[in-house]
Short mmCIF file of C-alpha atoms and ligand atoms in Angstrom, two decimals:
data_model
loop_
_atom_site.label_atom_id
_atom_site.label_comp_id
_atom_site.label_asym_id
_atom_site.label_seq_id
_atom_site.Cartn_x
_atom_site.Cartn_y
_atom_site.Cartn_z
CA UNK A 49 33.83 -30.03 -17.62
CA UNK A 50 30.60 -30.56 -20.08
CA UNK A 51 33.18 -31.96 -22.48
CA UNK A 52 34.22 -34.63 -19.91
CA UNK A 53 30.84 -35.38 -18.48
CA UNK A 54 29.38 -35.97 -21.57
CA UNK A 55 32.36 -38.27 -22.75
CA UNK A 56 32.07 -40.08 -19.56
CA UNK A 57 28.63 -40.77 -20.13
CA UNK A 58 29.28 -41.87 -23.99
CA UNK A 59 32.73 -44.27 -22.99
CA UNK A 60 30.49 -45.45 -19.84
CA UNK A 61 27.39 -46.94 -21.72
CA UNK A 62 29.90 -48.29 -24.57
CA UNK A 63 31.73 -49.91 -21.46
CA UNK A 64 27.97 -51.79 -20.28
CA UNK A 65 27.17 -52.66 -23.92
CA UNK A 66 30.70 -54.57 -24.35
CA UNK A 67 30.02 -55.98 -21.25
CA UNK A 68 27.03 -57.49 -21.62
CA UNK A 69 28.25 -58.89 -24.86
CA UNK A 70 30.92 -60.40 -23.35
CA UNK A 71 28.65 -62.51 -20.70
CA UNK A 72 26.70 -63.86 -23.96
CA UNK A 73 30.25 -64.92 -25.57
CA UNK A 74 30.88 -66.91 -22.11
CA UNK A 75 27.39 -68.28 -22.11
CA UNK A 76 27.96 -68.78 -25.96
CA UNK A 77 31.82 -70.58 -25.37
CA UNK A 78 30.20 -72.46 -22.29
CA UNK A 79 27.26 -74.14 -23.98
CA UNK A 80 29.81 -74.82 -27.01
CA UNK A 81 29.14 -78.96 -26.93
CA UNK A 82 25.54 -78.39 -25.99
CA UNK A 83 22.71 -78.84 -28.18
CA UNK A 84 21.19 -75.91 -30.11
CA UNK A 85 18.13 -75.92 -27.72
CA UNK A 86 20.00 -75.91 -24.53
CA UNK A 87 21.94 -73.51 -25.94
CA UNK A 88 18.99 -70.85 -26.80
CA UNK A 89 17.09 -71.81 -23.51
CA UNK A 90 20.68 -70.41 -21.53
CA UNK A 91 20.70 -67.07 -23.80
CA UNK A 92 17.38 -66.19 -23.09
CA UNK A 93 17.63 -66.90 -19.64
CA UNK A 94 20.45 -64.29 -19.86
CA UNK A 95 18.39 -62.54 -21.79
CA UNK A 96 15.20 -62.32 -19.32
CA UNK A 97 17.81 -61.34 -16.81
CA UNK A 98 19.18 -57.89 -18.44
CA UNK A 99 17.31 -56.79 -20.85
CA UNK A 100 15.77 -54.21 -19.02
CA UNK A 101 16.13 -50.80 -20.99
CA UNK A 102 18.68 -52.97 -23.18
CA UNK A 103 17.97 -54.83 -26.77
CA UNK A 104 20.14 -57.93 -27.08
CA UNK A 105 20.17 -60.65 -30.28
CA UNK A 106 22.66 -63.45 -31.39
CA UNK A 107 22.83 -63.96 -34.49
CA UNK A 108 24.42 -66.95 -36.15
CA UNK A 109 26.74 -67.25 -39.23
CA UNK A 110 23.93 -68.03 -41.58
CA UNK A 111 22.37 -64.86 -40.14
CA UNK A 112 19.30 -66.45 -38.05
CA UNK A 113 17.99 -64.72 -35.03
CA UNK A 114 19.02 -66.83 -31.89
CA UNK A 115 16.60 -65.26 -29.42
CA UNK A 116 13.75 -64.52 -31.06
CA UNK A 117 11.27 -64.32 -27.93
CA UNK A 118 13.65 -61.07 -26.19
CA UNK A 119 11.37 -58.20 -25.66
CA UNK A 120 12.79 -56.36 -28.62
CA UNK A 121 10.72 -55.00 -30.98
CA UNK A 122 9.49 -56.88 -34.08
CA UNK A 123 9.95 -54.58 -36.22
CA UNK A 124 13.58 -53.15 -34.64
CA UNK A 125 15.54 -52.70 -37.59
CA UNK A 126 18.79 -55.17 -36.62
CA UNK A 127 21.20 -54.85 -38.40
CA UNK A 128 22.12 -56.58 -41.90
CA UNK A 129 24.42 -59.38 -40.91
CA UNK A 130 27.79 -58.74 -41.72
CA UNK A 131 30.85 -61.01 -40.00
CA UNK A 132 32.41 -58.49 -37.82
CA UNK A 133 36.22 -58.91 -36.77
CA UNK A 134 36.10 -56.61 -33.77
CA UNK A 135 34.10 -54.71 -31.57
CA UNK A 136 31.90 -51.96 -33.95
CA UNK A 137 29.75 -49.07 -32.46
CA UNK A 138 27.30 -47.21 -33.81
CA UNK A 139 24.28 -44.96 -33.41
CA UNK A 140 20.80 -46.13 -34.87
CA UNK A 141 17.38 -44.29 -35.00
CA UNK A 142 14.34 -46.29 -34.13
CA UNK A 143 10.59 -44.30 -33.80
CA UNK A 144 12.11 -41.03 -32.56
CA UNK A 145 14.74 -42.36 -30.42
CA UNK A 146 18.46 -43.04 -30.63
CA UNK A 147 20.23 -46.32 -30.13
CA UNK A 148 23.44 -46.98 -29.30
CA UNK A 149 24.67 -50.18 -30.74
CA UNK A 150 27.56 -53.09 -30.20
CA UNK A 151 27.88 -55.89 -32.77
CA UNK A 152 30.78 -57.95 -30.91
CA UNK A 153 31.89 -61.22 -32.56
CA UNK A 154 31.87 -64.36 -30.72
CA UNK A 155 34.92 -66.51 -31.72
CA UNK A 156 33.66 -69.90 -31.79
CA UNK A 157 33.23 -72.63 -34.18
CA UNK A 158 30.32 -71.55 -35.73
CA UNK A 159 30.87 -67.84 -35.44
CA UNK A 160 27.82 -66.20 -33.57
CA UNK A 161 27.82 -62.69 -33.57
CA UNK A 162 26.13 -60.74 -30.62
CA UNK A 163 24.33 -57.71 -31.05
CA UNK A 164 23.46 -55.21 -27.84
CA UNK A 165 21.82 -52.16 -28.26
CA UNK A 166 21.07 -49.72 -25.58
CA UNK A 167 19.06 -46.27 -25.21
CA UNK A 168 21.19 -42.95 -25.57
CA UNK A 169 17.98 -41.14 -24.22
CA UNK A 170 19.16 -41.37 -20.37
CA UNK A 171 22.23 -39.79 -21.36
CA UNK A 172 20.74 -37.25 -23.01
CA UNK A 173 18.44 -36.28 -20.52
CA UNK A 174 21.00 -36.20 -17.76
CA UNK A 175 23.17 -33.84 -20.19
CA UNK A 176 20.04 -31.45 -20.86
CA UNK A 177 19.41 -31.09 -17.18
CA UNK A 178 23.32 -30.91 -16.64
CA UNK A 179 23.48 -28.10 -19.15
CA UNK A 180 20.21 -26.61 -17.60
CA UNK A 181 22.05 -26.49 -14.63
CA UNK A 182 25.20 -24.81 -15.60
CA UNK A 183 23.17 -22.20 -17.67
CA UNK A 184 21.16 -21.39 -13.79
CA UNK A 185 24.69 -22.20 -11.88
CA UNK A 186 27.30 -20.13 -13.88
CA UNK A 187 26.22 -16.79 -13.68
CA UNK A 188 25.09 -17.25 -10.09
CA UNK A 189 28.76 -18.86 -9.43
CA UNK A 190 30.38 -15.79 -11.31
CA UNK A 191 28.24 -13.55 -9.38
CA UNK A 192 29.30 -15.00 -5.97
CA UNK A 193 32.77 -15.56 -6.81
CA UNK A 194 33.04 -11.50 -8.08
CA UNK A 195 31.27 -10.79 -4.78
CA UNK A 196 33.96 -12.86 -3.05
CA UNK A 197 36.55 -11.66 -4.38
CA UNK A 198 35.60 -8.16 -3.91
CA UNK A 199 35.76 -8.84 -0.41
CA UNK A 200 38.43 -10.76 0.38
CA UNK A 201 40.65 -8.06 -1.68
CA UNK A 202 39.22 -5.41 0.35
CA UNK A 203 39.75 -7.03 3.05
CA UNK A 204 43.49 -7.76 1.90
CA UNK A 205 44.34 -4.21 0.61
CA UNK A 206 42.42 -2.95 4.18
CA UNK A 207 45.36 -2.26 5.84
CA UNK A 208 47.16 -0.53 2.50
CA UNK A 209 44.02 1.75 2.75
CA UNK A 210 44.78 2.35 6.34
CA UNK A 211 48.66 3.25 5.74
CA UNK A 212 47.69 5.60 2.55
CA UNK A 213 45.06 7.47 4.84
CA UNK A 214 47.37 8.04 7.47
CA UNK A 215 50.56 9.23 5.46
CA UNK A 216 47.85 11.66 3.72
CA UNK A 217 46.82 12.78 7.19
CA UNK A 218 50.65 13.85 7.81
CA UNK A 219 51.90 17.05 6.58
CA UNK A 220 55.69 19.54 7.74
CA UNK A 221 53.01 20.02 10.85
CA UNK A 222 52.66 16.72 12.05
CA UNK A 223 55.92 15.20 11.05
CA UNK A 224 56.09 13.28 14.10
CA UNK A 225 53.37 11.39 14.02
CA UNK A 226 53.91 7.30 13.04
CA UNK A 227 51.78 4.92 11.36
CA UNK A 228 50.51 2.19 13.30
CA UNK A 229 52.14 -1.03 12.86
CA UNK A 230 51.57 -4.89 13.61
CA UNK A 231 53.59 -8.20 14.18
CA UNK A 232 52.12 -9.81 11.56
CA UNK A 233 55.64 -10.14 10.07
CA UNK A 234 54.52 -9.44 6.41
CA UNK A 235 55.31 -7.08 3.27
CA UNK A 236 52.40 -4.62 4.88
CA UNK A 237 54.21 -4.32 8.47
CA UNK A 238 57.89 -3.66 6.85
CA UNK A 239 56.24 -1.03 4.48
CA UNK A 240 54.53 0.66 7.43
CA UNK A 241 58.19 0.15 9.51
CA UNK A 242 59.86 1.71 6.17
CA UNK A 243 57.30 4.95 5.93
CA UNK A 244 58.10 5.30 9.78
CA UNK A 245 62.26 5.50 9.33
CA UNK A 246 60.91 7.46 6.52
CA UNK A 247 58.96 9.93 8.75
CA UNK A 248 61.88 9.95 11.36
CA UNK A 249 64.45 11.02 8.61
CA UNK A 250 62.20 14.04 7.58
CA UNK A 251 61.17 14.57 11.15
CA UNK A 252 64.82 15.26 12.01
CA UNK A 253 66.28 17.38 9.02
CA UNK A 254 62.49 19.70 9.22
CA UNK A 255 63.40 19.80 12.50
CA UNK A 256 67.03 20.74 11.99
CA UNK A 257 66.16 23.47 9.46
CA UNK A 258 63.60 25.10 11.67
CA UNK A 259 65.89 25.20 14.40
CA UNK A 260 68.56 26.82 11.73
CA UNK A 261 66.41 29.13 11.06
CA UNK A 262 65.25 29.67 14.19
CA UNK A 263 68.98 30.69 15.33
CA UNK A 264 69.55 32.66 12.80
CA UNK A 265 66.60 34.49 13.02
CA UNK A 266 67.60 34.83 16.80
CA UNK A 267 71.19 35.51 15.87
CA UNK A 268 70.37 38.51 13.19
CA UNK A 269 68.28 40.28 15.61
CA UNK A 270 71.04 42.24 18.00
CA UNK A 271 72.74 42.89 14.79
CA UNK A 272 69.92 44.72 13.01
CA UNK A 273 68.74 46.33 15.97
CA UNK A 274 72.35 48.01 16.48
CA UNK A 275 72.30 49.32 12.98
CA UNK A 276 68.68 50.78 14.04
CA UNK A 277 69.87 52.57 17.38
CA UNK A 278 73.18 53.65 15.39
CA UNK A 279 70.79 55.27 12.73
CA UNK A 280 68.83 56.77 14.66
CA UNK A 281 71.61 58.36 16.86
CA UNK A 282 72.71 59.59 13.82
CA UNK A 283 69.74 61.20 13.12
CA UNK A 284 69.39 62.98 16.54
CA UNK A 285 72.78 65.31 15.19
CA UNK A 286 71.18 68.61 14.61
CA UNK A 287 74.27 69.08 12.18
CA UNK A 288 73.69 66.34 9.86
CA UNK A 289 74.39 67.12 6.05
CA UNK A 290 71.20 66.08 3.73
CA UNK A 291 72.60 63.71 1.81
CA UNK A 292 73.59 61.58 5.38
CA UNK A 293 70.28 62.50 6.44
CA UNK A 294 68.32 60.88 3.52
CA UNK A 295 70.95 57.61 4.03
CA UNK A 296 70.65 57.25 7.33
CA UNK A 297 66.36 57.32 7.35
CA UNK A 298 67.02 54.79 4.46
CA UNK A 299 68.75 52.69 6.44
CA UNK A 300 66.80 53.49 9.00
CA UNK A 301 63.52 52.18 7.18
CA UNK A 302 65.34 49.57 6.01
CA UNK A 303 66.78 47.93 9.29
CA UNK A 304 62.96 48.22 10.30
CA UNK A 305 61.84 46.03 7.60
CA UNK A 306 64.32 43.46 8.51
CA UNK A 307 63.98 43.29 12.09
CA UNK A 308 60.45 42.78 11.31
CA UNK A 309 61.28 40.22 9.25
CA UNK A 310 63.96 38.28 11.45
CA UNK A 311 60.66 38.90 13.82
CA UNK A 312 58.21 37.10 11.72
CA UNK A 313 60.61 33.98 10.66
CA UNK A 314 61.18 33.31 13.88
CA UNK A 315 57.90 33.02 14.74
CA UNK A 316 56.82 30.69 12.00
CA UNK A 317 59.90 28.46 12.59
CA UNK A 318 59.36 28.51 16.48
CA UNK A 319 55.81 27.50 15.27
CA UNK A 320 57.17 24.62 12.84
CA UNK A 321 58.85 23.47 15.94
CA UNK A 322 56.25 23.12 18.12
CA UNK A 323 57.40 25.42 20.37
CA UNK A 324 54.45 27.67 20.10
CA UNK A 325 52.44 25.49 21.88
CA UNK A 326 50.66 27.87 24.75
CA UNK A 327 47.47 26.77 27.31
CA UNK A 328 44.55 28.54 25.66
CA UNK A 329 42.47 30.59 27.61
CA UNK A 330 39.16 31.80 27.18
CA UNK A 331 39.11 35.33 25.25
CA UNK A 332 37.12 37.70 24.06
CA UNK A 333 36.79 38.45 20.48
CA UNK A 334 34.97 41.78 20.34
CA UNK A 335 37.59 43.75 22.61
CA UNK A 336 40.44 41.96 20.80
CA UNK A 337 38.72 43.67 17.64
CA UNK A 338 37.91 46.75 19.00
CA UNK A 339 41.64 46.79 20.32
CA UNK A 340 42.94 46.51 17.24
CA UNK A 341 40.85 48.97 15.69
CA UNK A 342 42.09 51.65 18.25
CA UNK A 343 45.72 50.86 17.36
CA UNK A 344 45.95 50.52 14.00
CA UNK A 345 43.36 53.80 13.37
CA UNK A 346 46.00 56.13 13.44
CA UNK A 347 47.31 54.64 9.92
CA UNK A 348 44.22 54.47 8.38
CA UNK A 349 43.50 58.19 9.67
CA UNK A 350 47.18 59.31 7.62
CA UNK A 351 45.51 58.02 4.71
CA UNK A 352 42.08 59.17 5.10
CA UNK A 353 40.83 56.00 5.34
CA UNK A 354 37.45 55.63 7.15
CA UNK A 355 37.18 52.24 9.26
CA UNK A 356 34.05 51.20 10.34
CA UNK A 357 33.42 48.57 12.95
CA UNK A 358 30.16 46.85 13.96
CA UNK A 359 29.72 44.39 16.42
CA UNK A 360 26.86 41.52 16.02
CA UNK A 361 25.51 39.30 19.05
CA UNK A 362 28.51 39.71 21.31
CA UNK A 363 30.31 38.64 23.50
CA UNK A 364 32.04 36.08 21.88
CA UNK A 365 34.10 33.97 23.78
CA UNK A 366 36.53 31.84 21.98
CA UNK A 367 39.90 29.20 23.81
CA UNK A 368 42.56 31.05 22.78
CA UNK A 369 45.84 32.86 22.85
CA UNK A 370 45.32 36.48 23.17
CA UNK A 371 48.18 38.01 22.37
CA UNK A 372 48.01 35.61 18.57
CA UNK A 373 44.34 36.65 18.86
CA UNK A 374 45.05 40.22 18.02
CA UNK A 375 48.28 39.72 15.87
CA UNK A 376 45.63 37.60 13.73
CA UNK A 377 43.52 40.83 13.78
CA UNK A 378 46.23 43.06 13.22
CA UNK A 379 48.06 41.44 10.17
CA UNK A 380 44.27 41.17 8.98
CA UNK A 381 43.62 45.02 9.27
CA UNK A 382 47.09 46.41 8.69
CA UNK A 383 46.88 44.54 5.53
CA UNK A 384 43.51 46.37 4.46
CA UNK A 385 45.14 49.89 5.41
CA UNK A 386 48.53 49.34 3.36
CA UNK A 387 46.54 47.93 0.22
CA UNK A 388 43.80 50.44 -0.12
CA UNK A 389 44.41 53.84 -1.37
CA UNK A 390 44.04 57.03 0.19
CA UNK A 391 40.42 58.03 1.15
CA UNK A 392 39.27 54.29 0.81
CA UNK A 393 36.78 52.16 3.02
CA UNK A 394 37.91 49.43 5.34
CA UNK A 395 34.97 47.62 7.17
CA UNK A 396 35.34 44.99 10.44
CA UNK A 397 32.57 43.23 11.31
CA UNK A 398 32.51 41.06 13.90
CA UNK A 399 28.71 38.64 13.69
CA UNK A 400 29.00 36.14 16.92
CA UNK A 401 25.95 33.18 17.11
CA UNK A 402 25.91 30.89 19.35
CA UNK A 403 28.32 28.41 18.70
CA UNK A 404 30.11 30.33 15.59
CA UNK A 405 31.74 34.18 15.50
CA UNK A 406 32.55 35.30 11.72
CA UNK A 407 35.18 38.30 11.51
CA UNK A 408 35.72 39.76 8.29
CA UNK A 409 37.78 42.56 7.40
CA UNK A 410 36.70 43.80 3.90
CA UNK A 411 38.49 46.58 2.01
CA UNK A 412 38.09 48.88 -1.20
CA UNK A 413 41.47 48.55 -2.24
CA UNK A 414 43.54 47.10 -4.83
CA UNK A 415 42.74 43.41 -4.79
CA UNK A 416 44.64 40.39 -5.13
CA UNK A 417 45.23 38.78 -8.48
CA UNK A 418 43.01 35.93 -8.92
CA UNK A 419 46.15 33.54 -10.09
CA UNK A 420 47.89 34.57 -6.41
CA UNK A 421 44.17 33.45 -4.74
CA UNK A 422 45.14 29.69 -4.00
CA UNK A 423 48.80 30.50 -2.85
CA UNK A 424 47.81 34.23 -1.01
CA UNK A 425 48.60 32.03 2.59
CA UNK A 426 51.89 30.49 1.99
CA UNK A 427 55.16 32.18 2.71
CA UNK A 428 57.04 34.85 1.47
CA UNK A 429 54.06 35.66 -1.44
CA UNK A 430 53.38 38.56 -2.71
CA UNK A 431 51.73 40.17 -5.41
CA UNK A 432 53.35 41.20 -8.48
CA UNK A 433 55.78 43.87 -6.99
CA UNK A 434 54.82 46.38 -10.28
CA UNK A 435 51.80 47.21 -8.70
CA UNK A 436 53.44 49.71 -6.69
CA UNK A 437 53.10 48.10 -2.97
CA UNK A 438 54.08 49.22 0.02
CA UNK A 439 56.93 47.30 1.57
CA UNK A 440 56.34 43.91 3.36
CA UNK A 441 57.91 40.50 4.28
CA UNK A 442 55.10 38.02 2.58
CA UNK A 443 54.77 36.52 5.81
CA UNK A 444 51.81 38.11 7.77
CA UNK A 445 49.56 35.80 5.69
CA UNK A 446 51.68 32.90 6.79
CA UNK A 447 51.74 33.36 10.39
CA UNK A 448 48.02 34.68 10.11
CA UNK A 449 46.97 31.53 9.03
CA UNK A 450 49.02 29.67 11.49
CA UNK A 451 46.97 31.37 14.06
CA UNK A 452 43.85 30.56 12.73
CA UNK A 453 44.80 26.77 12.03
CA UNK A 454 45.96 26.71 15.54
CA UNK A 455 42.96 27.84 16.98
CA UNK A 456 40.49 25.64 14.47
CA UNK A 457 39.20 28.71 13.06
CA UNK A 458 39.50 29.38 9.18
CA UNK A 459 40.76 31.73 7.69
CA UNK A 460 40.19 32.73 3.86
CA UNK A 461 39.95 35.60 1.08
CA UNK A 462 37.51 36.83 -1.48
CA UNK A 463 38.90 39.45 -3.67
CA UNK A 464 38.72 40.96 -6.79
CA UNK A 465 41.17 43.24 -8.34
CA UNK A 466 38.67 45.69 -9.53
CA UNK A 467 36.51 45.63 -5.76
CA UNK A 468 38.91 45.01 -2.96
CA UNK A 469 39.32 42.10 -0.56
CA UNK A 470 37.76 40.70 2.10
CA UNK A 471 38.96 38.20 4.69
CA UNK A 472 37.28 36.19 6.78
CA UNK A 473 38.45 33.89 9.93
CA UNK A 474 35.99 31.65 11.41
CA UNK A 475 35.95 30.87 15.05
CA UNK A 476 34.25 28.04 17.44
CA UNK A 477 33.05 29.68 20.32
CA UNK A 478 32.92 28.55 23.84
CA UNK A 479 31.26 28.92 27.08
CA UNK A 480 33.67 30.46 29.80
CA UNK A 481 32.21 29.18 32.34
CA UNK A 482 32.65 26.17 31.32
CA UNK A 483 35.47 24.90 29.36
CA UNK A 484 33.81 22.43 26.74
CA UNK A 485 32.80 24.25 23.54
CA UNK A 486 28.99 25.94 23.44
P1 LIG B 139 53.10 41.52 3.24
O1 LIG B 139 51.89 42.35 3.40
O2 LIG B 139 54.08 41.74 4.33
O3 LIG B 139 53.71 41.57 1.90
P2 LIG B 139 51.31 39.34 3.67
O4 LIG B 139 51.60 37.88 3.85
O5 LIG B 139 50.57 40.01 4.74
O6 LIG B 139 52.71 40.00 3.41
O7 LIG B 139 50.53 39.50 2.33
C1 LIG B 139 50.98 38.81 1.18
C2 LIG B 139 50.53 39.52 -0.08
O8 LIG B 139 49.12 39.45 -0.19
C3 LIG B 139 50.82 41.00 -0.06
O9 LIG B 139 52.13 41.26 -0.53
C4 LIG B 139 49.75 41.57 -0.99
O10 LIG B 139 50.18 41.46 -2.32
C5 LIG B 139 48.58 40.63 -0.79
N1 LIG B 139 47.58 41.15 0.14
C6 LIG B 139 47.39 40.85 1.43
N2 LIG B 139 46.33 41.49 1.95
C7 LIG B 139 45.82 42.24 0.96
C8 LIG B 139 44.70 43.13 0.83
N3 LIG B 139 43.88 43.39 1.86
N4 LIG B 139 44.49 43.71 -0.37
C9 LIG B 139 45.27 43.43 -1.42
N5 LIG B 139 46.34 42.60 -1.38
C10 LIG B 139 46.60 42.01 -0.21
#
């Protein structure tokens, strides 16, 4: 752009020069039969008329000065004379300024040759306070333009931001939720219709799955609970032989296990399904603690085990579902019994504020390995099974935390293999007489 304007400027003063020569050359060709005197009194007429900012002579062949009396300069340094065959440009220096100058030849019998010389100073000027300008201009246009730009791509990629958000927000729990879409007819509403046949697909096999396992959960139940009854018929025979005594408590113990497993998949898959949905109710959260305190006592008590429960600031009223409630507290504390040693310590304290009640179960017992921390809540894990543990499914965790997510409380661990554990589930708590949290 500088390049152009300042060739524009340059082509457009060369343009006025050879123009103004030409007007002499008519002037020149028009007075052709007139006599010398006549002649010179029409130049400098044209003369008087534009020589403003412009320097103008005619020269003849013999190299005399036609118009003397034109307000250039005496001492202007014209040009030596030299019979020119075409239009010739050049630049000239004259007390600090530069001249452009046009010797054009005037084709007439004598030759006259016409010399115009104009000021490059204007141009100049208007190319310093061009460039001026653009120095100011361009970073202020860069500026704005980055500025714009930021915008107007944020405001594109908006709605991309929107779409990533939401399929972030949706998880195996949510599966059924759908991103919002519009009618703008563009790339961003068929990717949003795409994620959503996307989220339908997965919707339907999770859902397919949980009900699988659901039924077969369901299914497995009579099964296992008729080996149970048929063991422990067997049992009742006063004549039973040892060695059908010790396999019949084994399977026995066994058919135990697994009916509490089949118990506990079926729960988390009728969970997955949404079919665990119950009306909350307000409950109370020291009795549900002190409950299962009472019942689970008698396990610490074969172990020696002291538990000691303390209350802070109750009640403490929470929306829930009761009967979750205290299989929350239960896993919790039948954990802490089965994973500390004989004669160990098991704490539950329950501290209720206004608005907040902390449980936390802590325990002197064998820990959980620090690596196993970040997965301790997800199904079917368990610690390394070397350690000598009592038996278990790997799902009380699981459902535990279930519980807690479905109530909004939280529900996490601090433990150290060398100290014990301690969990600790986090509950909003309510007014009951009113049912909007306190
Ligand atoms: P389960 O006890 O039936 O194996 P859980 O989901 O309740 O399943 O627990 C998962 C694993 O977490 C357990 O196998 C055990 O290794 C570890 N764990 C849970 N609670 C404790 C605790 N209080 N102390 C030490 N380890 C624990």
């Amino acid at each position: 752009m500088w390049c152009d304007l300042a060739y524009s400027l340059s082509r457009g003063r060369d343009r006025t020069l050879s123009r103004r020569a030409a007007r002499f050359a008519e002037v020149l060709k028009a007075a052709r039969d007139d006599t010398p005197e006549r002649r010179q009194a029409q130049l400098e007429k044209l003369a008087d008329a534009m020589s403003e900012g412009n320097l103008i002579e005619v020269f003849d062949i013999s190299g005399k000065r036609l118009l003397p009396r034109t307000p250039s300069p005496p001492d202007f340094p014209w040009p030596s004379l030299s019979v020119v065959a075409h239009e010739e440009y050049s630049n000239l220096e004259y007390r600090g300024r530069t001249f452009r100058l046009l010797k054009s030849p005037a084709r007439l019998n004598p030759q006259f040759v016409i010399v115009v010389a104009g000021q490059l100073e204007d141009n100049r000027n208007m190319m310093a306070r061009f460039t001026t300008g653009l120095i100011w201009a361009t970073p202020v246009m860069l500026a704005l333009s980055a500025l714009g730009g930021y915008f107007l791509s944020r405001r594109l990629l908006r709605p991309v931001a929107q779409i990533t958000a939401a399929l972030g927000s949706i998880s195996i729990g949510n599966l059924s939720r759908r991103l919002a879409t519009s009618n703008a007819g563009d790339e961003l509403q068929r990717l949003a219709e795409t994620c959503n046949e996307m989220l339908a697909r997965l919707d339907g096999a999770v859902d397919r799955i949980n009900r699988f396992t659901a039924d077969a959960s369901h299914e497995l139940r009579s099964p296992v609970a008729l080996i149970r009854t048929v063991a422990e018929y067997a049992l009742r025979n006063p004549n039973i032989d040892s060695v059908s005594k010790d396999a019949f408590e084994e399977i026995l113990a066994e058919s135990v296990e697994t009916a509490r497993l089949l118990e506990d998949m079926l729960t988390l898959a009728r969970a997955d399904a949404g079919q665990a949905n119950k009306a909350f109710e307000p409950v109370e959260l020291t009795e549900l603690v002190a409950d299962a305190c009472a019942r689970l006592r008698p396990l610490a008590e074969a172990k020696d085990q002291t538990v000691a429960a303390r209350t802070v600031g109750a009640p403490a009223w929470t929306s829930g579902d009761r009967a979750d409630l205290r299989r929350l507290f239960s896993i919790l504390l039948d954990n802490a019994i089965k994973y500390t040693p004989r004669r160990g310590r098991i704490e539950v304290e329950l501290t209720a504020t206004a608005s907040r009640a902390v449980l936390a179960v802590k325990d002197s017992g064998i820990g959980i390995p620090e690596a196993l921390l970040p997965r301790i809540f997800d199904r079917f894990v368990r610690a390394d099974p070397s350690r000598g543990e009592v038996n278990g499914t790997g799902l009380g965790l699981a459902i535990a935390k279930w519980i807690a997510d479905a109530h909004d409380a939280t529900l996490s661990v601090r433990s150290s293999e060398l100290e014990g554990s301690v969990f600790t589930a986090e509950f909003q708590l309510i007014d009951p007489t009113r049912t909007e949290p306190a």
